[in-house]
Amino acid sequence: MEEAGMDDIALVGGKNASLGEMLSALTKKGIRVPSGFIITTDAYREFIRGAGLEDLIRFNLAHLKRHDIHALEHASQVIREAIEGAPLPKELEHQVAEAYVSMEKQYGKHIDVAIRSSATAEDLPGASFAGQQDTYLGVRGRDHVFKAVRSCFGSLFTARAISYRHDKGFDHMDVALSVAIQRMVRSDLGASGVAFTLDTETGFRDVVLITGTWGLGELLVQGQVVPDEFLVAKKMLGHAPLPIIGKRRGKKDIKMVYAKRGHAGPLQVVKNKKEDRRRFVLNDKQIIELAKAAVLIEKHYTKIRGTPSPMDVEWALDGRTNELFILQARPETVQVSRDTEKIKEYIRREEGTPIVRGLSVGNKIVTGTVRIINDVRDMQALLPGEVLVTEMTDPDWEPIMKKAAAIVTEKGGRTSHAAIVSRELGLTAIVGAEKATQILHTGQLVTIDTTSSEGLVFDGVLGFSVRETELGALPKTKTKIAMNIATPDTAFEKSFLPNDGVGLAREEFIIAGSVGVHPLALIHYDELPENMQLQVRKKTRGWDDRLEYYVDNLAFGIAKIATAFYPKKVIVRFSDFKSNEYRSLLGGERFEPVEENPMLGWRGASRYYDPKFKQAFLLECRAMRKVRETMGLRNVIPMVPFCRTLEEGRNVLEVMAEGGLKRGKNGLKVIVMCEIPSNAILAEEFLKIFDGMSIGSNDLTQLTLGLDRDSGIVNRVADENDPAVKKLIADVIKVCLKSKKYVGICGQGPSDHPSFAKFLVEQGIESMSLNPDSIIKTKIAVAKVEKGMRK
């Protein structure tokens, strides 16, 4: 960002201004901020004393009961009216007028400004209630500035602010306000949003999460729009060409802009054009520019505070100049205080059909009775422990939100008021849950699950369990205990578990969940019937190139997992859909055969070099290459599944090289699954063309013993502990160790059968990759076996 001059920011009314210090620090870092001036906290205190308002404030707050909503609102009204009706001190009024005239000389008569507040308690660690005080946009003329400044001072005593300080134990008279008067950034013609220097739901700190919407940012904070979301790998900034690891297009139906002549008030809400709703608000260059600025701000505050300080940063894009501005920054206070030495996992034990979906806030499962409230005036109807369901919330809802077991709003994104308040109160919430107030009804029992990025509401009470683990007490093991990751949405949370990387990340889950279209339907789009083309266009909105949609979303899923565990090894298996599973994707029935036994049919390696599927596999190669080279995540290692013969292995490697993934180039290693008896029998030969083996014990068991693992009749005959299976596995481990190449196992056998885990450790296996819920118990068991072997 271009450097802003220090003369662009002036202090009015004293030297004690936390906001002023922040803005000055940002300009020194070369980060663009809007020019303007700041009324200090000293000036605020002098105004309150000079107007004789201290006694009035203390009297009205002295015996207030925070749960008495009517009394709270009455006290707020009395205090605010007194503050807004009091004159500013003459000296302060003169200084404000002078500063505003100076801005007029630079930018023109009646320059429009934004008037923002920063309370001394608002941005303290453990207390960062965004939106607690009021902001005034598009203010023009000195008299209107004076009025807005008094209103800003008065907003320190909104009902929500009074209630919040009472909960936090702050003395109301110890809290003060500084006010920034900044030139309006013409984001009404551009875009605005919020950037967090961590993942807001898990506290994972190696990403920057950016949200954005068209127009002024008020609708985003109010929760009236579902914004776009962008995710950037923090550690790769400055080291990789384009470390954007996620994009999610929001539903941006409306925006706030300057009002047309004749409209009451300076601002109005209008509908977005169809093309704007369908495109992202930021391009790749702007995403990276914002992410770098946010990280610089985080580093600055971390340095001056002497402790890690993830930040919540408001930004705006000027639609006239196409320049990005930082408007405000405050410490993130919820996840930063999380105890990472303790893991709390919520595990749903019963399945159900989701009736409402949205974006998750928090990481819990809760149950409760629905209470639909459509108007803030009816909020007292909410009973403690109920699930609050509404269109959206604003700061006026805060006094009763703490009573809810969970909150569901039809509008809003992860940076909306409902999301921010829910995090701070430790509540579970789902935002952007379309038609929730129509689908759910008051008195209905529901289960709220926010354990992945998609929040789910189930009808009825589903069973779940909670497991808490102290990580410091876990033993260390020589055998690496890695993790199987299915959906990328869980990767950040699961990365806090003790682990040695990822032994199996499955592309199928990413393709089914994030892409949803058969790759050949995208390649042969012009040959699809018109109704299917329409469905494909809906899926790929936001992308000009449909093939890039496939590559990008597959790459984003892989990259999210790789970032979560970086720099540890992440083994990603190429797609291993069976033909019947591929048929379930949009367009799949046009390109997939009907097979009698898909398990033994056209799957894995046999697809990759087949002329009927090769072009689809090359898209996977492009995605993998993008993750490793463009995003810089070279901890990703590709793995080839179900490779029946040596010739098949060579064919696949040849196609991979054609797709830019040449084994050995840029340190690229390629692993092969050992899940067919031929892999074990010819392990030595397979290791001449691959860099290691990952034993898939499920398929290896069924193919060695001729069992159908899905058959309830014969699947009880034997398991991984069968001597024939164990002999093959022992031989594979021996050959890999002799060849000094990787050998691991990625089936559930070690966690399901302790004796099998003991056998693997004794054979010297390098790594076991398990489902996350088995990691801790298996690590303890392996440590016990290793200790016994040392005796």
CSV table of C-alpha atoms in Angstrom, one decimal, residues 57-79 157-167 172 399:
chain,number,residue,atom,x,y,z
A,57,ILE,CA,-24.5,9.4,34.9
A,58,ARG,CA,-23.6,7.9,38.3
A,59,PHE,CA,-27.2,8.5,39.6
A,60,ASN,CA,-28.9,6.8,36.7
A,61,LEU,CA,-26.5,3.8,36.8
A,62,ALA,CA,-26.2,3.4,40.5
A,63,HIS,CA,-28.9,0.8,41.2
A,64,LEU,CA,-29.5,-0.6,37.8
A,65,LYS,CA,-30.4,-4.3,37.4
A,66,ARG,CA,-28.9,-5.5,34.2
A,67,HIS,CA,-31.7,-8.0,33.5
A,68,ASP,CA,-34.3,-5.2,33.7
A,69,ILE,CA,-34.4,-4.3,30.0
A,70,HIS,CA,-36.8,-1.5,30.4
A,71,ALA,CA,-34.9,0.2,33.2
A,72,LEU,CA,-31.7,-0.3,31.2
A,73,GLU,CA,-33.1,1.4,28.2
A,74,HIS,CA,-34.6,4.3,30.3
A,75,ALA,CA,-31.3,5.0,31.9
A,76,SER,CA,-29.5,4.9,28.6
A,77,GLN,CA,-32.0,7.4,27.1
A,78,VAL,CA,-31.7,9.9,29.9
A,79,ILE,CA,-27.9,9.9,29.8
A,157,PHE,CA,-24.0,4.8,27.2
A,158,THR,CA,-26.2,2.7,24.9
A,159,ALA,CA,-28.1,0.0,26.7
A,160,ARG,CA,-25.9,-2.6,25.1
A,161,ALA,CA,-22.7,-0.8,26.2
A,162,ILE,CA,-24.0,-0.4,29.8
A,163,SER,CA,-25.0,-4.0,30.0
A,164,TYR,CA,-21.7,-5.2,28.5
A,165,ARG,CA,-19.5,-3.2,30.9
A,166,HIS,CA,-21.6,-4.5,33.8
A,167,ASP,CA,-20.9,-8.0,32.7
A,172,HIS,CA,-18.6,3.1,33.8
A,399,PRO,CA,-28.7,-7.8,26.6
